[in-house]
Coordinates of C-alpha atoms and ligand atoms in Angstrom, one line a residue:
E1 CA 0.0 0.0 0.0
K2 CA 2.8 2.4 0.9
Q3 CA 4.8 1.7 -2.3
I4 CA 1.8 2.0 -4.7
G5 CA 0.5 4.9 -2.7
M6 CA 3.7 6.8 -3.4
L7 CA 3.7 5.9 -7.1
A8 CA 0.0 7.1 -7.3
D9 CA 0.9 10.4 -5.5
S10 CA 3.7 11.2 -7.9
S11 CA 1.5 10.4 -10.9
E12 CA -1.2 12.9 -9.7
T13 CA 0.9 16.0 -9.1
G14 CA -0.3 19.3 -10.4
G15 CA -3.9 18.1 -10.7
V16 CA -2.9 16.0 -13.8
I17 CA -3.2 12.2 -13.9
R18 CA -0.3 10.6 -15.6
I19 CA 0.3 6.9 -16.3
P20 CA 3.5 5.4 -14.9
S21 CA 4.8 2.6 -17.0
T22 CA 8.4 2.0 -15.8
W23 CA 11.4 3.5 -14.1
K24 CA 14.8 3.9 -15.7
N25 CA 17.8 6.0 -15.2
G26 CA 16.3 7.3 -12.0
R27 CA 13.1 8.6 -13.7
I28 CA 9.6 7.4 -14.0
D29 CA 8.4 7.0 -17.6
Y30 CA 4.8 8.1 -18.2
V31 CA 2.9 6.9 -21.3
P32 CA 0.1 8.5 -23.3
V33 CA -3.4 6.9 -23.2
D34 CA -3.0 5.2 -26.5
D35 CA 0.0 3.2 -25.3
W36 CA -0.6 -0.6 -24.9
V37 CA 0.3 -0.4 -21.2
S38 CA -2.0 2.5 -20.3
G39 CA -4.6 0.4 -18.5
F40 CA -2.4 -1.5 -16.1
F41 CA -1.9 1.2 -13.5
A42 CA -5.6 1.9 -13.2
G43 CA -6.0 -1.9 -12.9
T44 CA -3.3 -2.0 -10.2
L45 CA -5.3 0.6 -8.2
W46 CA -8.5 -1.5 -8.6
Y47 CA -6.6 -4.6 -7.2
M48 CA -5.3 -2.4 -4.3
Y49 CA -9.0 -1.6 -3.6
E50 CA -10.0 -5.3 -3.8
L51 CA -7.1 -6.4 -1.6
T52 CA -7.6 -3.8 1.1
G53 CA -11.3 -2.9 1.0
D54 CA -10.3 0.7 1.4
E55 CA -12.7 3.0 -0.6
A56 CA -9.9 5.6 -1.1
W57 CA -8.2 3.1 -3.5
A58 CA -11.5 2.8 -5.5
A59 CA -11.8 6.6 -5.8
R60 CA -8.3 6.7 -7.1
A61 CA -8.8 3.8 -9.4
R62 CA -11.8 5.5 -10.9
K63 CA -9.9 8.7 -11.7
H64 CA -7.1 6.7 -13.3
T65 CA -9.6 4.6 -15.3
E66 CA -11.7 7.5 -16.7
I67 CA -8.7 9.3 -18.2
L68 CA -8.7 6.4 -20.7
D69 CA -12.1 7.3 -22.1
S70 CA -10.9 7.9 -25.6
V71 CA -9.3 4.4 -25.9
Q72 CA -12.8 2.9 -26.7
Y73 CA -12.5 4.5 -30.2
L74 CA -8.9 3.5 -30.8
Q75 CA -8.6 1.4 -34.0
W76 CA -4.9 1.5 -35.0
H77 CA -3.7 -1.4 -32.8
H78 CA -5.2 -4.4 -31.1
D79 CA -4.2 -3.8 -27.5
V80 CA -7.4 -2.1 -26.4
G81 CA -8.4 -5.3 -24.6
F82 CA -5.5 -5.0 -22.2
M83 CA -6.1 -1.2 -21.9
V84 CA -9.8 -1.2 -21.3
Y85 CA -10.5 -4.5 -19.6
D86 CA -7.8 -4.1 -16.9
S87 CA -9.2 -0.6 -16.1
Y88 CA -12.9 -0.4 -16.9
G89 CA -13.4 -4.1 -16.7
N90 CA -12.1 -4.3 -13.1
G91 CA -14.1 -1.1 -12.2
L92 CA -17.2 -2.7 -13.6
R93 CA -16.6 -6.0 -11.8
L94 CA -16.0 -4.3 -8.5
K95 CA -18.3 -1.2 -8.5
N96 CA -20.8 -1.7 -11.4
I97 CA -20.2 1.9 -12.4
P98 CA -22.9 3.2 -14.9
G99 CA -21.4 3.7 -18.3
Y100 CA -18.5 1.2 -18.0
E101 CA -20.4 -1.5 -19.9
D102 CA -20.9 0.9 -22.8
V103 CA -17.2 1.7 -22.8
I104 CA -16.4 -2.0 -23.0
V105 CA -18.9 -2.6 -25.8
Q106 CA -17.6 0.4 -27.8
T107 CA -14.0 -0.9 -27.4
A108 CA -15.1 -4.3 -28.7
K109 CA -16.6 -2.5 -31.8
S110 CA -13.3 -0.8 -32.3
L111 CA -11.3 -4.0 -31.9
A112 CA -13.7 -5.8 -34.3
T113 CA -12.7 -3.4 -37.1
R114 CA -9.4 -5.2 -37.1
F115 CA -10.9 -8.6 -37.7
R116 CA -9.8 -10.0 -41.1
P117 CA -12.4 -12.6 -42.2
V118 CA -10.2 -14.4 -44.8
P119 CA -7.5 -15.5 -42.3
G120 CA -10.1 -15.4 -39.5
V121 CA -8.0 -13.3 -37.1
I122 CA -7.7 -9.9 -35.6
Q123 CA -4.8 -8.0 -37.1
S124 CA -2.5 -7.0 -34.2
W125 CA -0.4 -4.3 -35.8
D126 CA -0.8 -2.1 -38.8
A127 CA 1.6 -3.2 -41.5
D128 CA 2.3 0.3 -42.8
R129 CA 3.5 2.2 -39.7
G130 CA 6.3 2.3 -37.1
W131 CA 9.0 -0.4 -37.0
Q132 CA 6.3 -3.0 -37.8
G133 CA 5.9 -1.3 -41.2
E134 CA 9.5 -2.2 -42.1
R135 CA 9.0 -6.0 -41.8
G136 CA 7.1 -6.6 -45.1
W137 CA 4.1 -8.0 -43.2
Q138 CA 0.5 -8.0 -44.5
C139 CA -1.5 -9.1 -41.5
P140 CA 0.7 -9.6 -38.5
V141 CA -0.8 -11.3 -35.5
I142 CA 1.1 -11.7 -32.2
I143 CA 0.4 -14.2 -29.5
D144 CA -0.2 -11.3 -27.2
N145 CA -3.5 -10.8 -29.0
M146 CA -4.9 -13.7 -27.0
M147 CA -5.1 -11.3 -24.1
N148 CA -7.5 -9.0 -25.9
L149 CA -10.2 -11.7 -26.3
E150 CA -11.6 -11.5 -22.7
L151 CA -13.0 -8.1 -23.5
L152 CA -14.7 -9.4 -26.6
F153 CA -16.3 -12.3 -24.7
N154 CA -17.7 -10.0 -22.1
A155 CA -18.8 -7.4 -24.6
A156 CA -20.9 -10.1 -26.3
I157 CA -22.7 -10.7 -23.0
Y158 CA -23.3 -7.0 -22.3
S159 CA -24.5 -6.1 -25.8
S160 CA -26.1 -9.5 -26.7
D161 CA -24.1 -9.1 -30.0
S162 CA -22.8 -12.6 -30.7
S163 CA -20.4 -11.3 -33.4
F164 CA -17.9 -10.4 -30.7
Y165 CA -18.0 -14.0 -29.4
K166 CA -17.6 -15.4 -32.9
I167 CA -14.6 -13.2 -33.6
A168 CA -12.9 -14.2 -30.4
V169 CA -13.5 -17.9 -31.1
S170 CA -12.3 -17.6 -34.7
H171 CA -9.1 -15.8 -33.6
A172 CA -8.4 -18.3 -30.8
D173 CA -8.9 -21.3 -33.2
R174 CA -6.7 -20.0 -36.0
T175 CA -4.0 -19.0 -33.5
M176 CA -4.1 -22.4 -32.0
E177 CA -3.6 -23.9 -35.5
E178 CA -0.8 -21.6 -36.6
H179 CA 1.1 -20.2 -33.6
F180 CA 2.2 -23.4 -31.8
R181 CA 5.0 -25.8 -32.3
P182 CA 4.6 -29.5 -31.6
D183 CA 6.3 -29.1 -28.2
G184 CA 3.6 -26.5 -27.1
S185 CA 5.8 -23.4 -27.4
C186 CA 4.6 -20.6 -29.5
Y187 CA 5.9 -18.2 -32.1
H188 CA 5.6 -14.5 -31.4
V189 CA 4.4 -13.2 -34.9
I190 CA 2.4 -15.0 -37.6
D191 CA 1.9 -13.0 -40.7
Y192 CA -1.1 -14.0 -42.8
S193 CA -2.0 -13.2 -46.4
I194 CA -5.0 -10.9 -46.5
K195 CA -5.9 -12.4 -50.0
D196 CA -5.9 -16.1 -49.3
G197 CA -5.5 -16.3 -45.5
K198 CA -2.4 -18.5 -45.8
V199 CA 0.6 -18.0 -43.4
R200 CA 3.3 -15.9 -45.0
H201 CA 5.8 -15.9 -42.2
R202 CA 6.4 -17.3 -38.7
Q203 CA 8.7 -14.9 -36.9
T204 CA 9.6 -12.9 -33.8
A205 CA 9.6 -9.3 -32.9
Q206 CA 10.6 -9.2 -29.3
G207 CA 12.2 -12.6 -28.8
Y208 CA 15.8 -13.8 -29.4
A209 CA 15.0 -15.5 -32.7
D210 CA 12.1 -16.7 -34.9
E211 CA 12.4 -20.2 -33.5
S212 CA 13.1 -19.2 -29.9
I213 CA 10.9 -19.4 -26.8
W214 CA 10.1 -15.8 -26.0
S215 CA 9.0 -16.1 -22.4
R216 CA 6.3 -13.5 -22.2
G217 CA 4.7 -14.9 -25.3
Q218 CA 4.3 -18.2 -23.6
A219 CA 2.7 -16.4 -20.6
W220 CA 0.2 -14.6 -22.9
A221 CA -0.7 -18.0 -24.4
I222 CA -1.1 -19.8 -21.1
Y223 CA -3.2 -16.9 -19.6
G224 CA -5.2 -16.3 -22.9
Y225 CA -6.2 -19.9 -23.5
A226 CA -7.2 -20.3 -19.8
V227 CA -9.5 -17.3 -20.3
C228 CA -10.9 -18.8 -23.5
Y229 CA -11.7 -22.0 -21.6
R230 CA -13.4 -20.0 -18.9
E231 CA -15.5 -18.1 -21.4
T232 CA -16.4 -21.0 -23.8
K233 CA -16.0 -24.2 -21.7
D234 CA -14.3 -25.7 -24.8
R235 CA -11.7 -28.0 -23.3
K236 CA -9.3 -27.7 -26.2
Y237 CA -8.4 -24.2 -25.0
L238 CA -7.5 -25.4 -21.5
D239 CA -5.5 -28.3 -23.0
Q240 CA -3.5 -25.7 -25.0
A241 CA -2.9 -23.6 -21.9
L242 CA -1.7 -26.7 -20.0
K243 CA 0.5 -27.9 -22.8
T244 CA 2.3 -24.6 -23.1
F245 CA 2.7 -24.3 -19.3
T246 CA 4.0 -27.9 -19.1
M247 CA 6.6 -27.1 -21.8
M248 CA 7.8 -24.1 -19.8
K249 CA 7.8 -26.0 -16.6
N250 CA 9.9 -28.8 -18.0
L251 CA 12.5 -26.7 -19.7
K252 CA 15.9 -27.8 -18.3
N253 CA 17.1 -24.2 -18.0
M254 CA 14.2 -23.0 -16.0
P255 CA 15.8 -21.4 -12.9
E256 CA 15.2 -22.9 -9.5
D257 CA 13.3 -19.8 -8.4
L258 CA 10.9 -20.2 -11.4
I259 CA 11.5 -16.7 -12.7
P260 CA 12.1 -17.3 -16.4
Y261 CA 14.8 -15.7 -18.5
W262 CA 13.4 -13.1 -21.0
D263 CA 13.8 -15.7 -23.7
M264 CA 14.3 -19.4 -22.8
S265 CA 16.5 -19.9 -25.9
A266 CA 18.7 -16.8 -25.3
P267 CA 22.3 -17.7 -26.0
N268 CA 24.0 -16.6 -22.7
I269 CA 21.7 -18.3 -20.2
P270 CA 22.3 -18.2 -17.2
N271 CA 23.7 -14.8 -17.8
E272 CA 20.6 -13.3 -19.4
P273 CA 18.1 -11.0 -17.8
R274 CA 15.0 -12.5 -16.1
D275 CA 11.5 -11.4 -16.9
V276 CA 9.4 -10.9 -13.8
S277 CA 6.4 -9.9 -15.9
T278 CA 6.3 -13.4 -17.4
A279 CA 6.4 -14.9 -14.0
S280 CA 3.6 -12.8 -12.5
C281 CA 1.4 -13.4 -15.5
I282 CA 1.9 -17.2 -15.4
A283 CA 1.3 -17.2 -11.6
S284 CA -2.0 -15.4 -12.0
A285 CA -3.1 -17.8 -14.8
L286 CA -2.1 -20.8 -12.8
Y287 CA -4.3 -19.7 -9.8
E288 CA -7.2 -19.6 -12.2
I289 CA -6.3 -22.9 -13.7
S290 CA -6.1 -24.5 -10.3
T291 CA -9.8 -23.7 -9.8
M292 CA -10.7 -25.5 -13.1
D293 CA -11.5 -29.1 -13.7
V294 CA -7.9 -30.3 -14.1
P295 CA -6.0 -33.3 -12.8
D296 CA -3.7 -32.2 -10.0
A297 CA -5.2 -28.8 -9.5
A298 CA -3.2 -28.5 -6.3
G299 CA 0.0 -28.9 -8.3
Y300 CA -0.8 -25.8 -10.4
K301 CA -1.5 -23.8 -7.2
M302 CA 1.8 -25.0 -5.6
Y303 CA 3.7 -23.9 -8.7
A304 CA 2.1 -20.5 -8.6
D305 CA 2.8 -20.2 -4.8
S306 CA 6.4 -20.9 -5.5
I307 CA 6.6 -18.2 -8.1
M308 CA 4.9 -15.8 -5.6
V309 CA 7.4 -16.7 -2.9
S310 CA 10.2 -15.8 -5.2
L311 CA 8.6 -12.6 -6.4
S312 CA 7.9 -11.5 -2.8
S313 CA 11.5 -12.0 -1.8
P314 CA 14.1 -9.2 -1.7
A315 CA 15.6 -10.6 -4.9
Y316 CA 12.5 -9.3 -6.9
R317 CA 10.3 -7.2 -4.6
A318 CA 11.7 -3.7 -4.2
A319 CA 12.4 -2.2 -0.8
L320 CA 10.1 0.6 0.2
G321 CA 10.9 3.9 -1.6
T322 CA 13.2 2.3 -4.2
N323 CA 12.5 1.1 -7.8
G324 CA 10.6 4.3 -8.7
N325 CA 8.0 2.9 -6.2
F326 CA 7.0 0.1 -8.5
L327 CA 6.6 -3.2 -6.6
L328 CA 8.7 -5.6 -8.6
M329 CA 12.2 -5.3 -10.1
H330 CA 13.8 -7.2 -13.1
S331 CA 11.4 -7.2 -16.0
V332 CA 12.2 -6.9 -19.7
G333 CA 10.2 -5.0 -22.3
S334 CA 12.1 -5.7 -25.5
I335 CA 15.7 -6.6 -25.9
P336 CA 15.7 -6.5 -29.7
H337 CA 14.5 -2.9 -29.5
N338 CA 17.0 -2.2 -26.7
S339 CA 14.0 -1.0 -24.6
E340 CA 13.2 -1.5 -21.0
I341 CA 15.8 -4.1 -20.0
D342 CA 15.9 -5.2 -16.4
V343 CA 13.5 -2.6 -15.1
P344 CA 10.1 -2.5 -13.3
L345 CA 7.1 -2.7 -15.6
N346 CA 3.6 -1.7 -14.6
Y347 CA 2.1 -4.9 -16.0
A348 CA 4.5 -7.1 -13.9
D349 CA 3.0 -5.3 -10.8
Y350 CA -0.6 -5.6 -12.2
Y351 CA -0.4 -9.4 -12.7
Y352 CA 1.4 -9.8 -9.3
L353 CA -1.5 -8.1 -7.5
E354 CA -4.0 -10.1 -9.5
A355 CA -2.2 -13.3 -8.6
L356 CA -2.2 -12.2 -4.9
K357 CA -5.9 -11.6 -5.0
R358 CA -6.6 -14.9 -6.7
K359 CA -4.4 -16.7 -4.2
R360 CA -6.3 -15.0 -1.3
D361 CA -9.7 -15.9 -2.7
I362 CA -8.7 -19.5 -3.2
E363 CA -7.3 -19.8 0.3
K364 CA -10.4 -18.1 1.8
G365 CA -12.7 -20.5 -0.2
L366 CA -14.3 -17.5 -2.1
Ligands
LIG1 N1 2.3 -6.9 -25.7 C1 3.7 -6.5 -25.8 C2 4.6 -7.2 -24.9 O1 4.3 -8.2 -24.3 O2 5.7 -6.7 -24.8

């Protein structure tokens, strides 16, 4: 509470709400509302409310959520699911605030504009802008996109418009066919032909190599397919989540403290940066999986508990007043882009708090 309280204080100075994303070279980085990580701090504040019951956190969370109002109309990238579901989605779940359902439905409409019916997927990135525009892609889809489907499933319920559900299922199915290798690990980027829907390339953007195991991508797959199972009850999605998790768990180079390297195929392991954001996302997913109809549910919870013990130790959890007042140290944004290497990241904190909340609920029998 103290650490996140200080981070929230410093992001609210001068009557302006800013969005802290990371801390590097002694300074907090703040992002604009259209950045893919813009919803995580609001979501962190909602989890602070849920974990403490203190209404002051809810009031703060609401302010940080509502600065994201314009995201519901954003159509130039796919990350609106992360941005709006972590903020408005949690606000709706916890406080049923009037208007939040409408924001989620409008966001789903914006995301649906990126659905490409021939390949049957949501296009993640535009192919004609930024560094992505230099790769020669037509319809790039990244595994991260699995995390945007939760918003679509829920928008289908709020709006009674089943097209959002159908888009989510189509995306999840095609991704399951094309993104995964026989061992359960996944590629980062699949580029589809817009004309005939065939795969043009299987590549990476943020991993070490096209054929490598970029850790956060595996976390997005595990978490994303667990959500697909929750929302559809189609067992194949849970099987995919478990297969990818089991692959990660059995990697011989997985460190004893269970905090993965940024890429499990990186050449200098064990002298490669860890990625705490991967660990916290996997822990949160495993807590949910441990409540599902799976053999050895307790084993998934135990694995998540072990991750949380590591993350909560001084090796990863920052001392009060350090680390720019983020909770966790040692995450990686993108090594190929020389960006955010061995720093705190707001999404590592977000999934850590979500995992803590899920752990608490399971242990209280909620
Ligand atoms: N979604 C972008 C990332 O995982 O870095």
